[in-house]
Amino acid sequence: MLIFVGLGLSIKHLSIKAIEALRSADKIIVDSYTSIVPDFSVSELKKIIGEDKEIIIAERRDLEGESIRKIIIEAKEKDTAILVPGDPFIATTHDAIRLEALENGVPVKTIHNVSIYSVAPSATGLQAYRFGKTVTLVYPTHFKPFSTIETIYDNLSRNLHTLLLLDLKRDTAMTIPEAVKIILDLDQKGELSRILAVGIAQAGTNNQYLRADRLVNLANYEYPQPPHSIIIVAKPHPIELELLYYNAGLPESLYKEYSSKKEYP
Amino acid sequence: MLIFVGLGLSIKHLSIKAIEALRSADKIIVDSYTSIVPDFSVSELKKIIGEDKEIIIAERRDLEGESIRKIIIEAKEKDTAILVPGDPFIATTHDAIRLEALENGVPVKTIHNVSIYSVAPSATGLQAYRFGKTVTLVYPTHFKPFSTIETIYDNLSRNLHTLLLLDLKRDTAMTIPEAVKIILDLDQKGELSRILAVGIAQAGTNNQYLRADRLVNLANYEYPQPPHSIIIVAKPHPIELELLYYNAGLPESLYKEYSSKKEYP
């Protein structure tokens, strides 16, 4: 069997169900590359699930392409758990292994966990049903990701918030200040600079840091290490605005401005 | 302190962090009305966190309106945990208590957990970044919720999926067959009947049941008890289509039709 186990955003998000699955698995493969879980370490994991487990730290090449076949063949004999940051299938990376397992008659089980996808609205106080399409902002190396900017504007035109997940490439995780610069460089209409946005660092951990301000100003704060993400805020409801003030340090001047604002953005 | 603790979709989603918080709280209030966690019971909870806790099962009147003040005043003296199905703030119900606590200088802590908001894409294999605005379909008692149908069409026009959460009123949780009837009654354009959709029952539990078919046909399956929800599917990508076939019993005839379909819906 192949068991995809969500790790959540902190090792302390491991659930009863997740711990049971990891304890009973014959082998554990840890996805170390699709996201960063700041307080995760193999030694902490062993304290929770026992010292005697075979635990393999996997990089991209170990869980993608040619490696998939090997994992599937092994999963026919051994119960193999793949431990994935967040929820196992919110990023689409592991759909390929899941699909190949199913095509080959290997049972697949999923243990869900906390994802930035739901924590971003919940932690900030921005209402989940006011979010439009989510996008990942990628580094503009091979091409300029104008479609990300189009998504932001499209969501704003419908008065919807946008969750921006930030790119992660090998050892480089995009930070909020980097992302702000990339967005402002791509923003040809030039309206996003002064828009209300929230910077989110280490969501769901004990070091969670939230900061609401104009997008351009988000570059000026000190954040804990990644993972980082950003929400571009549509016209906030009064309760959302108050929660941003208390939860995310929205400056009082902006709080007042947005409380009475009619035109948006 | 006021600590909002997510229960997840199953009592076995309780995390290390959640269990620690519940064990150290002076008092635990269990939200029993915003959603249904099928395998939850106070006796199971006590097995996990200990027999000696003061646990109060709260109905709507105990956590809303006049009751909020009482909870806030008590939370100044006692560490009070409010245990909420799913993630504490994906539904907006508890934003009122959170805000009143913050306004009154009572520290608020949130322990996030698994939510249908992220499990719906993850479990079905429909990609999270292809979802538009989420809506709750309410019973058409006081008014006809045409705006829900508009949201579905608006998302479809952008080739985005729609997660439909289903109404819960006291002891009545809307089922998938009821929801299908309500949607088809409201759908004046009449295009939704034959659209691809997924029925989701008891997501994230051991009884999880997923069924992909035309919306009208979703009324004909036998589902486990609620909670139920529905995804209205935009033009599926090939991998999404295959995952619906394996994960959600998409009929082979529909799989073939959608594999070659150009026009959508």
Short mmCIF file of C-alpha atoms in Angstrom, two decimals:
data_model
loop_
_atom_site.label_atom_id
_atom_site.label_comp_id
_atom_site.label_asym_id
_atom_site.label_seq_id
_atom_site.Cartn_x
_atom_site.Cartn_y
_atom_site.Cartn_z
CA MET A 1 0.00 0.00 0.00
CA LEU A 2 1.02 3.59 -0.59
CA ILE A 3 0.02 6.00 2.16
CA PHE A 4 0.33 9.73 1.63
CA VAL A 5 0.58 11.35 5.04
CA GLY A 6 0.19 15.10 5.46
CA LEU A 7 2.68 16.64 7.87
CA GLY A 8 0.85 19.96 8.17
CA LEU A 9 2.77 23.20 8.63
CA SER A 10 4.51 22.13 11.85
CA ILE A 11 5.65 18.74 13.11
CA LYS A 12 3.11 19.31 15.90
CA HIS A 13 0.34 19.19 13.31
CA LEU A 14 0.88 15.44 13.01
CA SER A 15 -2.49 13.92 13.86
CA ILE A 16 -3.42 10.74 15.70
CA LYS A 17 -4.26 9.24 12.32
CA ALA A 18 -0.95 10.34 10.79
CA ILE A 19 1.10 9.01 13.70
CA GLU A 20 -0.71 5.65 13.58
CA ALA A 21 -0.05 5.36 9.84
CA LEU A 22 3.63 6.26 10.19
CA ARG A 23 4.09 3.81 13.05
CA SER A 24 2.55 0.95 11.11
CA ALA A 25 4.33 1.67 7.80
CA ASP A 26 7.27 -0.50 6.78
CA LYS A 27 9.10 2.42 5.24
CA ILE A 28 8.79 6.20 5.38
CA ILE A 29 9.86 8.52 2.60
CA VAL A 30 9.97 12.20 3.59
CA ASP A 31 9.35 14.76 0.85
CA SER A 32 11.94 17.45 1.68
CA TYR A 33 11.54 19.66 -1.37
CA THR A 34 7.94 20.73 -2.08
CA SER A 35 7.74 22.99 0.96
CA ILE A 36 9.53 23.88 4.18
CA VAL A 37 8.30 22.81 7.61
CA PRO A 38 10.49 24.94 9.89
CA ASP A 39 10.39 22.77 13.02
CA PHE A 40 10.71 19.39 11.25
CA SER A 41 13.69 17.12 11.79
CA VAL A 42 14.17 13.38 11.55
CA SER A 43 15.17 13.21 15.18
CA GLU A 44 11.95 14.98 16.25
CA LEU A 45 9.98 12.64 14.00
CA LYS A 46 11.65 9.61 15.59
CA LYS A 47 10.74 10.88 19.05
CA ILE A 48 7.10 10.76 17.94
CA ILE A 49 6.95 7.55 15.93
CA GLY A 50 9.81 5.49 17.34
CA GLU A 51 13.51 5.02 16.69
CA ASP A 52 13.34 1.82 14.68
CA LYS A 53 11.77 3.10 11.46
CA GLU A 54 13.42 3.20 8.06
CA ILE A 55 13.20 6.89 7.17
CA ILE A 56 14.45 8.21 3.85
CA ILE A 57 14.79 11.90 3.10
CA ALA A 58 13.77 12.35 -0.53
CA GLU A 59 14.75 15.07 -2.94
CA ARG A 60 12.88 15.76 -6.15
CA ARG A 61 14.73 13.07 -8.13
CA ASP A 62 13.75 10.45 -5.53
CA LEU A 63 10.00 11.02 -5.90
CA GLU A 64 9.60 12.02 -9.53
CA GLY A 65 10.31 10.67 -13.04
CA GLU A 66 12.14 7.33 -13.06
CA SER A 67 11.93 6.90 -9.29
CA ILE A 68 8.17 6.57 -9.29
CA ARG A 69 8.27 3.06 -10.76
CA LYS A 70 10.64 1.85 -8.08
CA ILE A 71 8.44 3.20 -5.31
CA ILE A 72 5.31 1.62 -6.82
CA ILE A 73 6.97 -1.79 -7.17
CA GLU A 74 8.19 -1.64 -3.59
CA ALA A 75 4.76 -0.53 -2.34
CA LYS A 76 3.30 -3.78 -3.65
CA GLU A 77 5.33 -5.62 -0.99
CA LYS A 78 5.83 -3.02 1.72
CA ASP A 79 3.46 -0.46 3.23
CA THR A 80 5.20 2.71 2.15
CA ALA A 81 4.32 6.07 3.70
CA ILE A 82 5.21 9.27 1.90
CA LEU A 83 5.28 12.15 4.37
CA VAL A 84 4.43 15.42 2.62
CA PRO A 85 4.47 18.99 4.02
CA GLY A 86 0.99 20.51 4.38
CA ASP A 87 -1.73 18.39 2.81
CA PRO A 88 -0.38 15.74 0.42
CA PHE A 89 -2.29 16.87 -2.70
CA ILE A 90 -2.77 20.60 -2.43
CA ALA A 91 0.40 20.98 -4.46
CA THR A 92 -0.03 18.86 -7.58
CA THR A 93 3.48 17.38 -7.42
CA HIS A 94 2.50 13.99 -6.07
CA ASP A 95 -0.49 13.41 -8.34
CA ALA A 96 1.88 11.56 -10.69
CA ILE A 97 2.83 8.92 -8.09
CA ARG A 98 -0.74 8.62 -6.84
CA LEU A 99 -2.00 8.06 -10.37
CA GLU A 100 0.68 5.53 -11.27
CA ALA A 101 -0.04 3.58 -8.09
CA LEU A 102 -3.78 3.51 -8.85
CA GLU A 103 -3.16 2.47 -12.47
CA ASN A 104 -1.04 -0.40 -11.19
CA GLY A 105 -3.58 -1.60 -8.67
CA VAL A 106 -1.60 -0.46 -5.63
CA PRO A 107 -4.05 0.79 -2.96
CA VAL A 108 -3.58 4.45 -2.09
CA LYS A 109 -4.59 5.96 1.22
CA THR A 110 -4.40 9.66 2.07
CA ILE A 111 -4.17 11.23 5.49
CA HIS A 112 -5.00 14.88 5.15
CA ASN A 113 -3.47 17.66 7.17
CA VAL A 114 -3.37 21.42 7.59
CA SER A 115 -2.53 23.30 4.42
CA ILE A 116 -1.57 26.93 3.76
CA TYR A 117 -4.55 26.86 1.38
CA SER A 118 -6.95 26.89 4.35
CA VAL A 119 -4.70 28.46 7.00
CA ALA A 120 -4.17 31.63 4.95
CA PRO A 121 -7.83 32.71 5.17
CA SER A 122 -8.36 31.27 8.65
CA ALA A 123 -5.32 32.84 10.33
CA THR A 124 -5.71 36.29 8.78
CA GLY A 125 -9.47 36.53 9.23
CA LEU A 126 -10.09 37.02 5.51
CA GLN A 127 -13.16 34.97 4.68
CA ALA A 128 -12.55 31.74 2.78
CA TYR A 129 -15.57 32.21 0.53
CA ARG A 130 -14.16 35.56 -0.64
CA PHE A 131 -11.08 33.99 -2.25
CA GLY A 132 -10.82 33.53 -5.99
CA LYS A 133 -8.33 31.35 -7.85
CA THR A 134 -5.04 30.70 -6.03
CA VAL A 135 -1.73 31.06 -7.88
CA THR A 136 1.92 30.28 -7.33
CA LEU A 137 4.21 33.18 -8.14
CA VAL A 138 7.26 31.73 -9.86
CA TYR A 139 10.67 33.31 -10.33
CA PRO A 140 10.70 35.15 -13.68
CA THR A 141 13.72 33.25 -14.97
CA HIS A 142 12.45 31.40 -18.05
CA PHE A 143 9.42 33.61 -18.69
CA LYS A 144 7.63 36.53 -17.09
CA PRO A 145 4.61 35.24 -15.19
CA PHE A 146 2.15 37.89 -16.40
CA SER A 147 -0.72 35.42 -15.97
CA THR A 148 -0.28 35.69 -12.19
CA ILE A 149 -0.90 39.42 -12.40
CA GLU A 150 -3.92 38.78 -14.64
CA THR A 151 -5.32 36.40 -12.04
CA ILE A 152 -4.93 39.03 -9.32
CA TYR A 153 -6.75 41.63 -11.43
CA ASP A 154 -9.43 39.13 -12.44
CA ASN A 155 -10.08 38.24 -8.81
CA LEU A 156 -10.11 41.92 -7.83
CA SER A 157 -12.61 42.68 -10.60
CA ARG A 158 -14.95 40.23 -8.86
CA ASN A 159 -14.06 41.62 -5.42
CA LEU A 160 -12.19 38.42 -4.46
CA HIS A 161 -8.95 37.97 -2.53
CA THR A 162 -5.96 36.17 -4.09
CA LEU A 163 -3.70 33.75 -2.25
CA LEU A 164 -0.21 33.89 -3.76
CA LEU A 165 1.99 30.93 -2.96
CA LEU A 166 5.66 31.70 -3.47
CA ASP A 167 8.08 29.66 -5.54
CA LEU A 168 10.53 27.22 -4.00
CA LYS A 169 13.51 26.10 -6.05
CA ARG A 170 16.02 23.75 -4.44
CA ASP A 171 17.51 25.79 -1.63
CA THR A 172 15.87 29.07 -2.59
CA ALA A 173 12.45 29.90 -1.18
CA MET A 174 10.99 33.16 -2.45
CA THR A 175 10.52 35.72 0.32
CA ILE A 176 7.80 38.34 0.65
CA PRO A 177 10.15 41.25 -0.23
CA GLU A 178 11.32 39.37 -3.36
CA ALA A 179 7.74 38.61 -4.34
CA VAL A 180 6.67 42.24 -3.90
CA LYS A 181 9.45 43.34 -6.24
CA ILE A 182 8.48 40.73 -8.85
CA ILE A 183 4.80 41.66 -8.72
CA LEU A 184 5.46 45.39 -8.99
CA ASP A 185 7.83 44.82 -11.92
CA LEU A 186 5.16 42.83 -13.77
CA ASP A 187 2.24 45.10 -12.91
CA GLN A 188 1.82 47.14 -16.08
CA LYS A 189 -1.36 48.86 -14.90
CA GLY A 190 0.53 49.97 -11.80
CA GLU A 191 -2.45 49.72 -9.45
CA LEU A 192 -1.13 46.96 -7.21
CA SER A 193 1.58 48.95 -5.44
CA ARG A 194 -0.86 50.66 -3.07
CA ILE A 195 -3.31 47.80 -2.71
CA LEU A 196 -3.98 46.19 0.66
CA ALA A 197 -2.10 42.89 1.08
CA VAL A 198 -1.03 40.53 3.84
CA GLY A 199 2.41 38.97 4.22
CA ILE A 200 2.32 35.54 5.89
CA ALA A 201 5.44 33.87 7.27
CA GLN A 202 5.65 30.46 8.94
CA ALA A 203 1.86 30.15 9.06
CA GLY A 204 0.54 27.66 11.60
CA THR A 205 3.82 27.46 13.55
CA ASN A 206 4.69 29.10 16.86
CA ASN A 207 6.63 31.73 14.87
CA GLN A 208 3.72 32.69 12.65
CA TYR A 209 4.03 36.31 11.54
CA LEU A 210 1.29 38.21 9.72
CA ARG A 211 1.55 41.74 8.42
CA ALA A 212 -1.13 43.74 6.61
CA ASP A 213 -0.15 46.88 4.74
CA ARG A 214 -0.01 48.29 1.24
CA LEU A 215 1.70 45.75 -1.02
CA VAL A 216 4.71 48.01 -1.62
CA ASN A 217 5.23 48.41 2.13
CA LEU A 218 5.25 44.66 2.79
CA ALA A 219 8.83 44.66 1.48
CA ASN A 220 9.95 46.70 4.50
CA TYR A 221 9.21 44.32 7.37
CA GLU A 222 11.45 41.69 8.96
CA TYR A 223 9.94 38.24 8.57
CA PRO A 224 10.99 34.92 10.06
CA GLN A 225 12.49 32.49 7.50
CA PRO A 226 10.22 31.04 4.75
CA PRO A 227 7.76 29.58 3.96
CA HIS A 228 6.22 32.89 3.00
CA SER A 229 3.06 33.74 1.13
CA ILE A 230 0.98 36.81 0.31
CA ILE A 231 -2.71 37.59 0.10
CA ILE A 232 -3.83 40.39 -2.19
CA VAL A 233 -6.93 41.74 -0.49
CA ALA A 234 -10.12 42.75 -2.29
CA LYS A 235 -12.36 45.37 -0.67
CA PRO A 236 -12.35 44.18 2.94
CA HIS A 237 -15.58 43.69 4.86
CA PRO A 238 -15.69 45.59 8.19
CA ILE A 239 -15.03 42.40 10.20
CA GLU A 240 -12.15 41.41 7.94
CA LEU A 241 -10.66 44.87 8.33
CA GLU A 242 -10.88 44.70 12.12
CA LEU A 243 -9.32 41.24 12.16
CA LEU A 244 -6.45 42.48 9.98
CA TYR A 245 -5.93 45.27 12.49
CA TYR A 246 -5.75 42.88 15.45
CA ASN A 247 -4.24 39.78 13.79
CA ALA A 248 -1.91 41.31 11.25
CA GLY A 249 -0.85 44.72 12.53
CA LEU A 250 -2.73 46.72 9.90
CA PRO A 251 -1.61 50.34 10.49
CA GLU A 252 -4.33 52.48 12.04
CA SER A 253 -4.16 55.04 9.22
CA LEU A 254 -4.95 52.32 6.68
CA TYR A 255 -7.63 50.88 8.92
CA LYS A 256 -9.36 54.27 8.93
CA GLU A 257 -8.86 54.84 5.22
CA TYR A 258 -10.33 51.47 4.24
CA SER A 259 -13.20 51.76 6.71
CA SER A 260 -14.59 54.66 4.74
CA LYS A 261 -13.31 53.80 1.25
CA LYS A 262 -15.93 53.45 -1.48
CA GLU A 263 -13.80 52.99 -4.59
CA TYR A 264 -11.59 49.93 -4.77
CA PRO A 265 -8.78 49.25 -5.49
CA MET B 1 -6.73 33.07 27.04
CA LEU B 2 -9.12 31.90 24.35
CA ILE B 3 -7.82 29.01 22.27
CA PHE B 4 -9.65 27.98 19.12
CA VAL B 5 -8.77 24.35 18.43
CA GLY B 6 -9.58 22.74 15.09
CA LEU B 7 -10.96 19.22 15.38
CA GLY B 8 -10.52 18.39 11.71
CA LEU B 9 -12.99 16.12 9.93
CA SER B 10 -12.46 13.13 12.23
CA ILE B 11 -11.55 12.90 15.90
CA LYS B 12 -8.38 11.19 14.68
CA HIS B 13 -7.36 14.44 12.99
CA LEU B 14 -6.62 15.88 16.42
CA SER B 15 -2.97 16.90 16.25
CA ILE B 16 -0.21 16.84 18.86
CA LYS B 17 -0.64 20.60 19.17
CA ALA B 18 -4.42 20.33 19.54
CA ILE B 19 -4.18 17.61 22.18
CA GLU B 20 -1.60 19.59 24.17
CA ALA B 21 -3.83 22.66 24.09
CA LEU B 22 -6.94 20.74 25.16
CA ARG B 23 -5.05 19.02 27.97
CA SER B 24 -3.75 22.29 29.36
CA ALA B 25 -7.02 24.22 29.03
CA ASP B 26 -9.09 24.88 32.15
CA LYS B 27 -12.34 24.47 30.26
CA ILE B 28 -13.37 23.05 26.89
CA ILE B 29 -16.40 24.21 24.93
CA VAL B 30 -17.30 21.96 21.99
CA ASP B 31 -19.04 23.60 19.01
CA SER B 32 -21.65 20.97 18.11
CA TYR B 33 -23.58 22.91 15.47
CA THR B 34 -21.42 24.39 12.71
CA SER B 35 -20.60 21.02 11.17
CA ILE B 36 -20.79 17.30 11.84
CA VAL B 37 -17.77 15.19 12.75
CA PRO B 38 -19.19 11.65 12.37
CA ASP B 39 -16.82 9.80 14.71
CA PHE B 40 -16.73 12.46 17.46
CA SER B 41 -18.08 11.80 20.94
CA VAL B 42 -17.25 13.22 24.34
CA SER B 43 -16.24 9.78 25.60
CA GLU B 44 -13.77 9.36 22.70
CA LEU B 45 -12.44 12.85 23.38
CA LYS B 46 -11.94 12.02 27.06
CA LYS B 47 -9.99 8.89 26.12
CA ILE B 48 -7.57 11.18 24.28
CA ILE B 49 -7.29 14.16 26.63
CA GLY B 50 -8.15 12.69 30.02
CA GLU B 51 -11.30 12.09 32.10
CA ASP B 52 -10.99 15.07 34.42
CA LYS B 53 -11.72 17.92 32.02
CA GLU B 54 -14.72 20.20 32.16
CA ILE B 55 -16.28 19.70 28.72
CA ILE B 56 -19.36 21.62 27.62
CA ILE B 57 -21.31 20.80 24.49
CA ALA B 58 -22.39 24.10 22.97
CA GLU B 59 -25.29 24.83 20.71
CA ARG B 60 -25.58 28.00 18.67
CA ARG B 61 -27.09 30.02 21.54
CA ASP B 62 -24.12 29.11 23.76
CA LEU B 63 -21.49 30.55 21.40
CA GLU B 64 -23.28 33.43 19.73
CA GLY B 65 -25.06 36.67 20.64
CA GLU B 66 -25.37 37.29 24.37
CA SER B 67 -23.22 34.29 25.29
CA ILE B 68 -20.08 35.76 23.76
CA ARG B 69 -19.64 38.28 26.57
CA LYS B 70 -19.84 35.59 29.21
CA ILE B 71 -17.19 33.48 27.46
CA ILE B 72 -14.87 36.47 27.06
CA ILE B 73 -15.16 37.45 30.72
CA GLU B 74 -14.47 33.88 31.80
CA ALA B 75 -11.50 33.60 29.40
CA LYS B 76 -9.81 36.45 31.28
CA GLU B 77 -9.52 34.12 34.28
CA LYS B 78 -9.51 30.64 32.76
CA ASP B 79 -7.78 29.26 29.67
CA THR B 80 -10.82 28.39 27.60
CA ALA B 81 -10.55 26.14 24.56
CA ILE B 82 -13.28 26.19 21.92
CA LEU B 83 -13.15 22.98 19.89
CA VAL B 84 -14.48 23.57 16.38
CA PRO B 85 -15.09 21.04 13.56
CA GLY B 86 -12.66 21.38 10.65
CA ASP B 87 -10.49 24.48 10.90
CA PRO B 88 -11.77 27.05 13.41
CA PHE B 89 -12.16 29.98 11.00
CA ILE B 90 -12.97 28.55 7.59
CA ALA B 91 -16.61 29.02 8.46
CA THR B 92 -17.03 32.64 9.54
CA THR B 93 -19.25 31.81 12.53
CA HIS B 94 -16.59 32.25 15.20
CA ASP B 95 -15.10 35.48 13.86
CA ALA B 96 -17.48 37.34 16.19
CA ILE B 97 -16.04 35.75 19.36
CA ARG B 98 -12.48 36.05 18.12
CA LEU B 99 -12.97 39.73 17.39
CA GLU B 100 -14.67 40.48 20.70
CA ALA B 101 -11.86 38.73 22.57
CA LEU B 102 -9.22 40.74 20.71
CA GLU B 103 -11.09 44.00 21.27
CA ASN B 104 -11.17 43.23 24.99
CA GLY B 105 -7.49 42.40 25.23
CA VAL B 106 -8.00 38.66 25.72
CA PRO B 107 -5.19 36.79 23.94
CA VAL B 108 -6.45 34.51 21.14
CA LYS B 109 -4.58 31.44 19.92
CA THR B 110 -5.63 29.29 16.98
CA ILE B 111 -4.69 25.69 16.33
CA HIS B 112 -5.49 24.94 12.73
CA ASN B 113 -6.73 21.62 11.42
CA VAL B 114 -7.93 19.83 8.32
CA SER B 115 -10.82 21.58 6.56
CA ILE B 116 -13.18 20.47 3.79
CA TYR B 117 -11.91 23.59 2.00
CA SER B 118 -8.57 21.87 1.34
CA VAL B 119 -9.65 18.21 1.52
CA ALA B 120 -12.19 18.62 -1.30
CA PRO B 121 -9.53 19.32 -3.94
CA SER B 122 -6.93 17.05 -2.37
CA ALA B 123 -9.11 13.96 -1.97
CA THR B 124 -10.75 14.16 -5.39
CA GLY B 125 -7.61 15.00 -7.35
CA LEU B 126 -9.08 18.25 -8.68
CA GLN B 127 -6.29 20.79 -8.55
CA ALA B 128 -6.55 23.41 -5.79
CA TYR B 129 -5.39 26.23 -8.04
CA ARG B 130 -8.26 25.50 -10.44
CA PHE B 131 -10.94 26.38 -7.88
CA GLY B 132 -12.82 29.68 -8.00
CA LYS B 133 -14.92 31.19 -5.25
CA THR B 134 -16.45 28.71 -2.78
CA VAL B 135 -20.12 29.00 -1.81
CA THR B 136 -22.50 27.52 0.71
CA LEU B 137 -25.76 26.33 -0.82
CA VAL B 138 -28.53 27.26 1.62
CA TYR B 139 -32.03 25.87 1.81
CA PRO B 140 -34.33 28.06 -0.32
CA THR B 141 -36.70 28.81 2.54
CA HIS B 142 -36.53 32.57 3.01
CA PHE B 143 -35.19 33.40 -0.44
CA LYS B 144 -34.03 31.59 -3.54
CA PRO B 145 -30.21 31.50 -3.57
CA PHE B 146 -29.77 32.43 -7.25
CA SER B 147 -26.40 33.99 -6.43
CA THR B 148 -25.02 30.49 -5.82
CA ILE B 149 -25.95 29.52 -9.37
CA GLU B 150 -24.39 32.74 -10.65
CA THR B 151 -21.16 31.89 -8.83
CA ILE B 152 -21.09 28.45 -10.45
CA TYR B 153 -21.56 29.94 -13.93
CA ASP B 154 -19.06 32.69 -13.22
CA ASN B 155 -16.45 30.13 -12.14
CA LEU B 156 -17.24 27.93 -15.16
CA SER B 157 -16.82 30.90 -17.50
CA ARG B 158 -13.26 31.13 -16.13
CA ASN B 159 -12.81 27.37 -16.38
CA LEU B 160 -12.70 27.05 -12.59
CA HIS B 161 -14.22 24.40 -10.31
CA THR B 162 -16.72 25.36 -7.59
CA LEU B 163 -16.79 23.86 -4.12
CA LEU B 164 -20.36 23.88 -2.81
CA LEU B 165 -20.69 23.50 0.94
CA LEU B 166 -24.15 22.35 1.95
CA ASP B 167 -26.37 24.03 4.51
CA LEU B 168 -26.72 22.73 8.04
CA LYS B 169 -29.73 23.84 10.08
CA ARG B 170 -30.15 22.46 13.58
CA ASP B 171 -30.67 18.75 13.05
CA THR B 172 -30.99 18.94 9.27
CA ALA B 173 -27.85 18.65 7.17
CA MET B 174 -28.45 19.05 3.45
CA THR B 175 -27.65 15.90 1.49
CA ILE B 176 -26.24 15.60 -2.01
CA PRO B 177 -29.56 14.46 -3.53
CA GLU B 178 -31.36 17.41 -1.90
CA ALA B 179 -28.69 19.81 -3.13
CA VAL B 180 -28.91 18.46 -6.69
CA LYS B 181 -32.65 19.09 -6.70
CA ILE B 182 -32.22 22.64 -5.35
CA ILE B 183 -29.52 23.49 -7.91
CA LEU B 184 -31.50 22.12 -10.84
CA ASP B 185 -34.62 24.01 -9.71
CA LEU B 186 -32.67 27.28 -9.60
CA ASP B 187 -30.71 26.73 -12.82
CA GLN B 188 -32.63 28.85 -15.29
CA LYS B 189 -30.13 28.33 -18.11
CA GLY B 190 -30.55 24.58 -17.63
CA GLU B 191 -26.94 23.72 -18.45
CA LEU B 192 -25.93 22.35 -15.07
CA SER B 193 -27.93 19.14 -15.17
CA ARG B 194 -25.46 17.32 -17.40
CA ILE B 195 -22.32 18.93 -16.06
CA LEU B 196 -19.58 16.88 -14.43
CA ALA B 197 -19.70 17.05 -10.63
CA VAL B 198 -18.38 15.18 -7.61
CA GLY B 199 -20.40 14.22 -4.54
CA ILE B 200 -18.32 14.08 -1.37
CA ALA B 201 -19.57 12.42 1.82
CA GLN B 202 -17.72 12.16 5.13
CA ALA B 203 -14.51 13.50 3.58
CA GLY B 204 -11.36 12.69 5.51
CA THR B 205 -12.97 9.94 7.62
CA ASN B 206 -12.65 6.18 7.20
CA ASN B 207 -16.10 6.23 5.51
CA GLN B 208 -15.17 8.83 2.92
CA TYR B 209 -17.24 8.33 -0.23
CA LEU B 210 -16.59 10.17 -3.50
CA ARG B 211 -18.69 9.89 -6.62
CA ALA B 212 -18.10 11.65 -9.94
CA ASP B 213 -20.91 11.74 -12.49
CA ARG B 214 -23.21 14.21 -14.22
CA LEU B 215 -24.78 16.47 -11.60
CA VAL B 216 -28.28 15.08 -12.20
CA ASN B 217 -27.02 11.52 -11.65
CA LEU B 218 -25.39 12.34 -8.31
CA ALA B 219 -28.90 12.19 -6.80
CA ASN B 220 -29.06 8.45 -7.50
CA TYR B 221 -26.23 7.12 -5.31
CA GLU B 222 -26.35 5.93 -1.72
CA TYR B 223 -24.10 8.06 0.45
CA PRO B 224 -23.04 7.65 4.07
CA GLN B 225 -24.62 10.21 6.44
CA PRO B 226 -23.60 13.91 6.12
CA PRO B 227 -21.49 16.02 6.08
CA HIS B 228 -21.91 16.16 2.30
CA SER B 229 -20.57 18.58 -0.27
CA ILE B 230 -20.40 18.87 -4.05
CA ILE B 231 -17.80 20.08 -6.53
CA ILE B 232 -19.01 21.42 -9.87
CA VAL B 233 -16.18 20.54 -12.24
CA ALA B 234 -14.86 22.85 -14.95
CA LYS B 235 -13.20 21.28 -18.00
CA PRO B 236 -11.04 18.61 -16.36
CA HIS B 237 -7.36 18.27 -17.17
CA PRO B 238 -6.33 14.77 -18.28
CA ILE B 239 -4.76 13.96 -14.88
CA GLU B 240 -7.81 15.26 -13.03
CA LEU B 241 -10.04 13.11 -15.21
CA GLU B 242 -7.98 10.00 -14.52
CA LEU B 243 -7.99 10.70 -10.79
CA LEU B 244 -11.78 11.10 -10.84
CA TYR B 245 -11.98 7.74 -12.57
CA TYR B 246 -9.85 6.01 -9.90
CA ASN B 247 -10.76 8.04 -6.81
CA ALA B 248 -14.40 8.84 -7.42
CA GLY B 249 -15.82 6.10 -9.64
CA LEU B 250 -16.30 8.29 -12.70
CA PRO B 251 -18.21 6.05 -15.18
CA GLU B 252 -16.04 4.89 -18.08
CA SER B 253 -18.44 6.31 -20.66
CA LEU B 254 -18.06 9.78 -19.14
CA TYR B 255 -14.32 9.33 -18.82
CA LYS B 256 -14.15 8.68 -22.56
CA GLU B 257 -16.52 11.48 -23.46
CA TYR B 258 -14.62 14.07 -21.43
CA SER B 259 -11.22 12.86 -22.64
CA SER B 260 -12.11 13.98 -26.14
CA LYS B 261 -14.52 16.84 -25.39
CA LYS B 262 -13.64 20.23 -26.80
CA GLU B 263 -16.68 22.33 -25.92
CA TYR B 264 -17.43 22.87 -22.24
CA PRO B 265 -19.79 22.77 -20.42
#
